[in-house]
Amino acid sequence: MPDFKLQLKTFVEMLRNIEDEFKLHSLTPNEQAVFFTIMKSDEVCNISNIVDESGLSRSTVYKILKKLEDNNLVEALQSKSDKRESIVSLKV
Amino acid sequence: MRLASDFKYFLEVSITTFVSFGLLYVIWIFFIISSETATGFNGSLMYVPHAARVITICYFGLWAVPALFAAHVFCSVYIGGTYGLNQLVIFDVLGTSFLSAVCVLLALYAMAGLGFKIRTLPFYEFTKDSIYLDLRNHKHIILVTIFSAAVHSLSLYVYNYLRAISSNPEMFIRFFVGDILGTLVTIFTLSFMLFAFFRER
């Protein structure tokens, strides 16, 4: 007779494996806020938008973007219209 | 003693299956059907309750079939009926509900017949050269979802054709795509919710 609680536990583990595969488990709440701000924007997003929408300081946003970039989740590009500005888009 | 533990397990599985299917059916009705201005047929392009069929059969096997059948009949008659869906005679409600309840099981037998080795599948003896299929692995569950969506849409299309309910082949494509999309959306949403609630802070 299978153990019902054990089956539920394996189901939760299966869901956690999906998280692991998409590397979402390693994000802190601030990192999530930045990640979802970029995700909500239509195609690309500039850093000022992220600062405004996430409510985080510019330096925190820069640190988080560096980490997300290292994790291969986002990529930063130079804006074509204003070369002083960076734009960010999702890589996943 | 054995009978008591069997019955307890059956009750746990049945309640879980019935509630999860019913919950997903209600979510599907409210988020998809009620937001449409048309007759609601496009809702089947993302049929989230199929996730309950796939997950409960993969995890609980045959034990989940009676509750799935009951949940399907209940939701079709009392919830779907309220929104003008499934205006079928009771015989057809029972027929389509039966096919929907057993479609994942049929898909697993079809996969076993194709050479996949499924350890938990009853009444089937697999051969040594089979490909091992783990019903606890999300990638394998996605494969089962695709097979079961094919079995479900094909069996319902044949049933509707034979019973002269509908002979539109577009229905087969819509059900096939809808079952796969709905299951994927449900599994990924559940995973995301789990991540949001239980993440280490």
mmCIF file of C-alpha atoms in Angstrom:
data_model
loop_
_atom_site.group_PDB
_atom_site.id
_atom_site.type_symbol
_atom_site.label_atom_id
_atom_site.label_comp_id
_atom_site.label_asym_id
_atom_site.label_seq_id
_atom_site.Cartn_x
_atom_site.Cartn_y
_atom_site.Cartn_z
ATOM 1 C CA MET A 1 0.000 0.000 0.000
ATOM 2 C CA PRO A 2 1.572 3.335 -1.032
ATOM 3 C CA ASP A 3 1.959 6.030 1.605
ATOM 4 C CA PHE A 4 -0.291 9.011 0.795
ATOM 5 C CA LYS A 5 1.882 11.556 2.632
ATOM 6 C CA LEU A 6 4.996 10.260 0.903
ATOM 7 C CA GLN A 7 3.283 10.642 -2.481
ATOM 8 C CA LEU A 8 2.402 14.267 -1.688
ATOM 9 C CA LYS A 9 6.017 14.839 -0.599
ATOM 10 C CA THR A 10 7.345 13.456 -3.892
ATOM 11 C CA PHE A 11 4.894 15.714 -5.750
ATOM 12 C CA VAL A 12 6.244 18.786 -3.913
ATOM 13 C CA GLU A 13 9.791 17.596 -4.724
ATOM 14 C CA MET A 14 8.814 17.347 -8.381
ATOM 15 C CA LEU A 15 7.595 20.965 -8.289
ATOM 16 C CA ARG A 16 10.827 21.988 -6.596
ATOM 17 C CA ASN A 17 12.807 20.289 -9.381
ATOM 18 C CA ILE A 18 11.024 22.556 -11.863
ATOM 19 C CA GLU A 19 12.121 25.575 -9.783
ATOM 20 C CA ASP A 20 15.677 24.274 -9.796
ATOM 21 C CA GLU A 21 15.641 23.841 -13.538
ATOM 22 C CA PHE A 22 14.509 27.443 -14.061
ATOM 23 C CA LYS A 23 16.931 28.725 -11.395
ATOM 24 C CA LEU A 24 14.227 30.768 -9.647
ATOM 25 C CA HIS A 25 14.944 29.433 -6.148
ATOM 26 C CA SER A 26 18.175 31.400 -5.790
ATOM 27 C CA LEU A 27 16.532 34.820 -6.140
ATOM 28 C CA THR A 28 15.965 37.053 -3.091
ATOM 29 C CA PRO A 29 12.760 39.183 -2.869
ATOM 30 C CA ASN A 30 14.635 42.250 -4.255
ATOM 31 C CA GLU A 31 16.075 40.183 -7.097
ATOM 32 C CA GLN A 32 12.598 38.865 -7.854
ATOM 33 C CA ALA A 33 11.237 42.432 -7.896
ATOM 34 C CA VAL A 34 13.835 43.437 -10.489
ATOM 35 C CA PHE A 35 13.371 40.217 -12.486
ATOM 36 C CA PHE A 36 9.576 40.653 -12.643
ATOM 37 C CA THR A 37 9.857 44.347 -13.517
ATOM 38 C CA ILE A 38 11.932 43.357 -16.548
ATOM 39 C CA MET A 39 9.547 40.503 -17.311
ATOM 40 C CA LYS A 40 6.517 42.848 -17.224
ATOM 41 C CA SER A 41 8.043 45.269 -19.720
ATOM 42 C CA ASP A 42 7.083 44.486 -23.325
ATOM 43 C CA GLU A 43 10.501 43.856 -24.894
ATOM 44 C CA VAL A 44 13.345 45.807 -23.321
ATOM 45 C CA CYS A 45 13.536 47.909 -20.187
ATOM 46 C CA ASN A 46 15.901 50.676 -19.124
ATOM 47 C CA ILE A 47 17.454 50.890 -15.662
ATOM 48 C CA SER A 48 15.541 54.044 -14.667
ATOM 49 C CA ASN A 49 12.261 52.171 -15.242
ATOM 50 C CA ILE A 50 13.423 49.352 -12.988
ATOM 51 C CA VAL A 51 14.449 51.809 -10.242
ATOM 52 C CA ASP A 52 11.072 53.593 -10.459
ATOM 53 C CA GLU A 53 8.932 50.476 -10.552
ATOM 54 C CA SER A 54 10.808 48.316 -8.045
ATOM 55 C CA GLY A 55 11.287 51.121 -5.501
ATOM 56 C CA LEU A 56 14.919 50.055 -4.948
ATOM 57 C CA SER A 57 17.954 52.329 -5.001
ATOM 58 C CA ARG A 58 19.962 52.648 -8.220
ATOM 59 C CA SER A 59 23.052 51.017 -6.677
ATOM 60 C CA THR A 60 20.982 48.027 -5.440
ATOM 61 C CA VAL A 61 19.454 47.628 -8.891
ATOM 62 C CA TYR A 62 22.930 47.676 -10.488
ATOM 63 C CA LYS A 63 24.178 44.970 -8.074
ATOM 64 C CA ILE A 64 21.119 42.828 -8.710
ATOM 65 C CA LEU A 65 21.378 43.219 -12.484
ATOM 66 C CA LYS A 66 25.018 42.111 -12.302
ATOM 67 C CA LYS A 67 23.977 38.970 -10.414
ATOM 68 C CA LEU A 68 21.097 38.227 -12.819
ATOM 69 C CA GLU A 69 23.477 38.727 -15.727
ATOM 70 C CA ASP A 70 26.027 36.357 -14.150
ATOM 71 C CA ASN A 71 23.235 33.792 -13.722
ATOM 72 C CA ASN A 72 22.464 34.166 -17.424
ATOM 73 C CA LEU A 73 18.893 35.343 -16.715
ATOM 74 C CA VAL A 74 19.135 38.852 -18.227
ATOM 75 C CA GLU A 75 21.380 40.676 -20.638
ATOM 76 C CA ALA A 76 22.341 44.369 -20.618
ATOM 77 C CA LEU A 77 22.754 46.176 -23.936
ATOM 78 C CA GLN A 78 23.621 49.733 -24.930
ATOM 79 C CA SER A 79 20.639 51.851 -25.967
ATOM 80 C CA LYS A 80 20.704 52.774 -29.675
ATOM 81 C CA SER A 81 19.031 56.138 -29.083
ATOM 82 C CA ASP A 82 21.161 57.182 -26.064
ATOM 83 C CA LYS A 83 24.551 55.504 -25.763
ATOM 84 C CA ARG A 84 24.918 56.591 -22.118
ATOM 85 C CA GLU A 85 21.950 54.447 -21.196
ATOM 86 C CA SER A 86 21.783 50.655 -20.730
ATOM 87 C CA ILE A 87 18.720 48.623 -21.567
ATOM 88 C CA VAL A 88 17.982 45.217 -20.088
ATOM 89 C CA SER A 89 16.114 42.245 -21.512
ATOM 90 C CA LEU A 90 15.373 38.707 -20.361
ATOM 91 C CA LYS A 91 17.469 35.829 -21.660
ATOM 92 C CA VAL A 92 15.162 33.013 -20.521
ATOM 93 C CA MET B 1 -6.625 -4.203 9.288
ATOM 94 C CA ARG B 2 -5.418 -4.247 5.681
ATOM 95 C CA LEU B 3 -8.930 -3.412 4.491
ATOM 96 C CA ALA B 4 -9.109 -0.427 6.857
ATOM 97 C CA SER B 5 -5.791 0.999 5.651
ATOM 98 C CA ASP B 6 -6.837 0.401 2.021
ATOM 99 C CA PHE B 7 -10.077 2.253 2.623
ATOM 100 C CA LYS B 8 -8.271 5.125 4.388
ATOM 101 C CA TYR B 9 -5.863 5.449 1.459
ATOM 102 C CA PHE B 10 -8.743 5.289 -1.039
ATOM 103 C CA LEU B 11 -10.561 8.067 0.856
ATOM 104 C CA GLU B 12 -7.449 10.274 0.994
ATOM 105 C CA VAL B 13 -6.790 9.791 -2.714
ATOM 106 C CA SER B 14 -10.457 10.296 -3.658
ATOM 107 C CA ILE B 15 -10.852 13.503 -1.655
ATOM 108 C CA THR B 16 -7.574 14.922 -3.001
ATOM 109 C CA THR B 17 -8.496 14.010 -6.576
ATOM 110 C CA PHE B 18 -12.064 15.315 -6.372
ATOM 111 C CA VAL B 19 -11.052 18.605 -4.732
ATOM 112 C CA SER B 20 -8.090 19.253 -7.054
ATOM 113 C CA PHE B 21 -10.129 18.542 -10.204
ATOM 114 C CA GLY B 22 -13.050 20.642 -8.912
ATOM 115 C CA LEU B 23 -10.789 23.516 -7.936
ATOM 116 C CA LEU B 24 -9.064 23.578 -11.329
ATOM 117 C CA TYR B 25 -12.442 23.339 -13.085
ATOM 118 C CA VAL B 26 -13.742 26.360 -11.129
ATOM 119 C CA ILE B 27 -10.554 28.322 -11.889
ATOM 120 C CA TRP B 28 -10.913 27.390 -15.570
ATOM 121 C CA ILE B 29 -14.555 28.500 -15.624
ATOM 122 C CA PHE B 30 -13.872 31.835 -13.925
ATOM 123 C CA PHE B 31 -10.643 32.840 -15.627
ATOM 124 C CA ILE B 32 -11.321 31.561 -19.120
ATOM 125 C CA ILE B 33 -14.970 30.908 -19.839
ATOM 126 C CA SER B 34 -16.515 33.823 -17.944
ATOM 127 C CA SER B 35 -14.053 36.279 -19.550
ATOM 128 C CA GLU B 36 -15.240 35.350 -23.024
ATOM 129 C CA THR B 37 -18.008 37.008 -24.923
ATOM 130 C CA ALA B 38 -18.467 34.058 -27.288
ATOM 131 C CA THR B 39 -20.096 30.742 -26.424
ATOM 132 C CA GLY B 40 -17.028 29.645 -24.494
ATOM 133 C CA PHE B 41 -15.576 27.096 -26.901
ATOM 134 C CA ASN B 42 -12.163 28.808 -26.981
ATOM 135 C CA GLY B 43 -11.795 27.994 -23.287
ATOM 136 C CA SER B 44 -10.827 24.454 -24.264
ATOM 137 C CA LEU B 45 -7.598 25.900 -25.743
ATOM 138 C CA MET B 46 -6.245 25.957 -22.200
ATOM 139 C CA TYR B 47 -8.053 23.270 -20.258
ATOM 140 C CA VAL B 48 -6.350 23.392 -16.849
ATOM 141 C CA PRO B 49 -8.336 20.530 -15.202
ATOM 142 C CA HIS B 50 -6.415 18.067 -17.411
ATOM 143 C CA ALA B 51 -3.482 18.661 -15.034
ATOM 144 C CA ALA B 52 -5.528 17.085 -12.219
ATOM 145 C CA ARG B 53 -6.111 13.980 -14.368
ATOM 146 C CA VAL B 54 -2.445 13.621 -15.290
ATOM 147 C CA ILE B 55 -0.997 14.296 -11.838
ATOM 148 C CA THR B 56 -3.476 12.178 -9.859
ATOM 149 C CA ILE B 57 -3.182 9.181 -12.207
ATOM 150 C CA CYS B 58 0.624 9.467 -12.298
ATOM 151 C CA TYR B 59 0.818 9.615 -8.504
ATOM 152 C CA PHE B 60 -2.120 7.496 -7.349
ATOM 153 C CA GLY B 61 -2.771 5.222 -10.342
ATOM 154 C CA LEU B 62 -6.066 3.317 -10.564
ATOM 155 C CA TRP B 63 -7.138 4.553 -7.105
ATOM 156 C CA ALA B 64 -7.842 8.026 -8.508
ATOM 157 C CA VAL B 65 -10.132 6.916 -11.366
ATOM 158 C CA PRO B 66 -13.481 6.738 -9.430
ATOM 159 C CA ALA B 67 -12.992 10.225 -7.927
ATOM 160 C CA LEU B 68 -11.920 11.632 -11.296
ATOM 161 C CA PHE B 69 -15.060 10.208 -12.899
ATOM 162 C CA ALA B 70 -17.265 11.570 -10.084
ATOM 163 C CA ALA B 71 -15.567 14.975 -10.211
ATOM 164 C CA HIS B 72 -15.985 15.140 -13.977
ATOM 165 C CA VAL B 73 -19.706 14.311 -13.805
ATOM 166 C CA PHE B 74 -20.276 16.719 -10.896
ATOM 167 C CA CYS B 75 -18.387 19.615 -12.514
ATOM 168 C CA SER B 76 -19.975 19.051 -15.945
ATOM 169 C CA VAL B 77 -23.506 18.955 -14.576
ATOM 170 C CA TYR B 78 -23.443 21.442 -11.694
ATOM 171 C CA ILE B 79 -20.710 23.943 -12.621
ATOM 172 C CA GLY B 80 -20.409 23.672 -16.420
ATOM 173 C CA GLY B 81 -24.202 23.377 -16.698
ATOM 174 C CA THR B 82 -24.623 26.706 -14.883
ATOM 175 C CA TYR B 83 -22.500 28.411 -17.542
ATOM 176 C CA GLY B 84 -24.327 26.743 -20.421
ATOM 177 C CA LEU B 85 -21.593 24.198 -21.147
ATOM 178 C CA ASN B 86 -22.002 20.447 -21.691
ATOM 179 C CA GLN B 87 -25.667 20.523 -22.611
ATOM 180 C CA LEU B 88 -25.616 16.754 -23.108
ATOM 181 C CA VAL B 89 -28.061 14.054 -22.088
ATOM 182 C CA ILE B 90 -27.015 12.205 -18.930
ATOM 183 C CA PHE B 91 -25.846 9.150 -20.936
ATOM 184 C CA ASP B 92 -23.379 11.313 -22.873
ATOM 185 C CA VAL B 93 -22.235 13.127 -19.723
ATOM 186 C CA LEU B 94 -21.413 9.733 -18.209
ATOM 187 C CA GLY B 95 -19.773 8.520 -21.455
ATOM 188 C CA THR B 96 -17.527 11.559 -21.931
ATOM 189 C CA SER B 97 -16.722 11.655 -18.198
ATOM 190 C CA PHE B 98 -15.662 8.005 -18.286
ATOM 191 C CA LEU B 99 -13.382 8.619 -21.281
ATOM 192 C CA SER B 100 -11.898 11.686 -19.593
ATOM 193 C CA ALA B 101 -11.315 9.783 -16.340
ATOM 194 C CA VAL B 102 -9.513 6.862 -17.988
ATOM 195 C CA CYS B 103 -7.659 8.735 -20.776
ATOM 196 C CA VAL B 104 -4.410 9.103 -18.806
ATOM 197 C CA LEU B 105 -4.499 5.444 -17.797
ATOM 198 C CA LEU B 106 -5.119 4.444 -21.434
ATOM 199 C CA ALA B 107 -2.219 6.690 -22.490
ATOM 200 C CA LEU B 108 0.065 4.966 -19.948
ATOM 201 C CA TYR B 109 -0.919 1.536 -21.328
ATOM 202 C CA ALA B 110 -0.333 2.817 -24.870
ATOM 203 C CA MET B 111 3.120 4.079 -23.820
ATOM 204 C CA ALA B 112 3.850 0.755 -22.116
ATOM 205 C CA GLY B 113 2.851 -0.958 -25.355
ATOM 206 C CA LEU B 114 5.324 1.260 -27.211
ATOM 207 C CA GLY B 115 8.155 0.044 -24.982
ATOM 208 C CA PHE B 116 8.171 2.421 -22.006
ATOM 209 C CA LYS B 117 8.754 0.704 -18.676
ATOM 210 C CA ILE B 118 6.328 1.989 -16.043
ATOM 211 C CA ARG B 119 6.920 0.299 -12.691
ATOM 212 C CA THR B 120 3.659 1.383 -11.069
ATOM 213 C CA LEU B 121 1.336 0.367 -13.915
ATOM 214 C CA PRO B 122 -0.958 -2.506 -12.822
ATOM 215 C CA PHE B 123 -1.898 -5.526 -14.981
ATOM 216 C CA TYR B 124 1.083 -5.041 -17.268
ATOM 217 C CA GLU B 125 4.314 -6.974 -17.568
ATOM 218 C CA PHE B 126 7.105 -4.970 -19.065
ATOM 219 C CA THR B 127 10.016 -6.453 -20.979
ATOM 220 C CA LYS B 128 13.704 -6.059 -20.145
ATOM 221 C CA ASP B 129 14.486 -3.838 -23.120
ATOM 222 C CA SER B 130 11.872 -1.213 -22.157
ATOM 223 C CA ILE B 131 12.667 2.472 -21.638
ATOM 224 C CA TYR B 132 12.259 3.397 -17.977
ATOM 225 C CA LEU B 133 9.576 6.029 -17.366
ATOM 226 C CA ASP B 134 9.515 7.731 -13.939
ATOM 227 C CA LEU B 135 6.067 9.126 -13.143
ATOM 228 C CA ARG B 136 7.634 11.359 -10.458
ATOM 229 C CA ASN B 137 9.867 13.184 -12.945
ATOM 230 C CA HIS B 138 8.412 16.388 -14.398
ATOM 231 C CA LYS B 139 9.897 15.769 -17.867
ATOM 232 C CA HIS B 140 8.316 12.320 -18.002
ATOM 233 C CA ILE B 141 5.028 13.781 -16.729
ATOM 234 C CA ILE B 142 5.102 16.234 -19.639
ATOM 235 C CA LEU B 143 5.538 13.275 -22.011
ATOM 236 C CA VAL B 144 2.546 11.547 -20.368
ATOM 237 C CA THR B 145 0.604 14.808 -20.757
ATOM 238 C CA ILE B 146 1.207 14.837 -24.516
ATOM 239 C CA PHE B 147 0.212 11.176 -24.922
ATOM 240 C CA SER B 148 -2.860 11.555 -22.695
ATOM 241 C CA ALA B 149 -3.947 14.717 -24.517
ATOM 242 C CA ALA B 150 -3.802 12.757 -27.784
ATOM 243 C CA VAL B 151 -5.785 9.838 -26.314
ATOM 244 C CA HIS B 152 -8.321 12.174 -24.676
ATOM 245 C CA SER B 153 -8.941 14.332 -27.736
ATOM 246 C CA LEU B 154 -9.085 11.344 -30.094
ATOM 247 C CA SER B 155 -11.429 9.321 -27.891
ATOM 248 C CA LEU B 156 -13.761 12.286 -27.354
ATOM 249 C CA TYR B 157 -13.738 13.082 -31.067
ATOM 250 C CA VAL B 158 -14.651 9.467 -31.943
ATOM 251 C CA TYR B 159 -17.327 9.398 -29.215
ATOM 252 C CA ASN B 160 -18.870 12.683 -30.381
ATOM 253 C CA TYR B 161 -18.752 11.496 -33.998
ATOM 254 C CA LEU B 162 -20.395 8.129 -33.228
ATOM 255 C CA ARG B 163 -23.055 9.735 -31.026
ATOM 256 C CA ALA B 164 -23.667 12.434 -33.682
ATOM 257 C CA ILE B 165 -22.849 15.210 -31.173
ATOM 258 C CA SER B 166 -20.144 16.814 -33.291
ATOM 259 C CA SER B 167 -18.092 15.817 -36.330
ATOM 260 C CA ASN B 168 -15.861 18.885 -36.476
ATOM 261 C CA PRO B 169 -12.177 17.784 -36.698
ATOM 262 C CA GLU B 170 -11.128 21.191 -35.354
ATOM 263 C CA MET B 171 -12.370 19.970 -31.965
ATOM 264 C CA PHE B 172 -9.658 17.291 -31.901
ATOM 265 C CA ILE B 173 -6.882 19.890 -32.416
ATOM 266 C CA ARG B 174 -8.449 22.273 -29.876
ATOM 267 C CA PHE B 175 -8.712 19.592 -27.176
ATOM 268 C CA PHE B 176 -5.204 18.279 -27.890
ATOM 269 C CA VAL B 177 -3.572 21.726 -27.658
ATOM 270 C CA GLY B 178 -5.804 22.783 -24.750
ATOM 271 C CA ASP B 179 -5.006 19.749 -22.602
ATOM 272 C CA ILE B 180 -1.251 20.175 -23.076
ATOM 273 C CA LEU B 181 -1.252 23.940 -22.538
ATOM 274 C CA GLY B 182 -3.569 23.722 -19.529
ATOM 275 C CA THR B 183 -1.446 21.068 -17.816
ATOM 276 C CA LEU B 184 1.805 22.944 -18.425
ATOM 277 C CA VAL B 185 0.343 26.214 -17.135
ATOM 278 C CA THR B 186 -0.978 24.473 -13.989
ATOM 279 C CA ILE B 187 2.260 22.646 -13.185
ATOM 280 C CA PHE B 188 4.415 25.730 -13.716
ATOM 281 C CA THR B 189 2.021 27.937 -11.716
ATOM 282 C CA LEU B 190 2.037 25.448 -8.828
ATOM 283 C CA SER B 191 5.809 25.328 -8.940
ATOM 284 C CA PHE B 192 6.004 29.111 -8.977
ATOM 285 C CA MET B 193 3.558 29.398 -6.055
ATOM 286 C CA LEU B 194 5.565 26.892 -4.058
ATOM 287 C CA PHE B 195 8.669 28.963 -4.744
ATOM 288 C CA ALA B 196 6.895 32.127 -3.590
ATOM 289 C CA PHE B 197 5.564 30.660 -0.346
ATOM 290 C CA PHE B 198 8.311 28.344 0.856
ATOM 291 C CA ARG B 199 11.464 30.079 -0.300
ATOM 292 C CA GLU B 200 14.099 30.602 2.382
ATOM 293 C CA ARG B 201 14.083 34.211 3.514
#
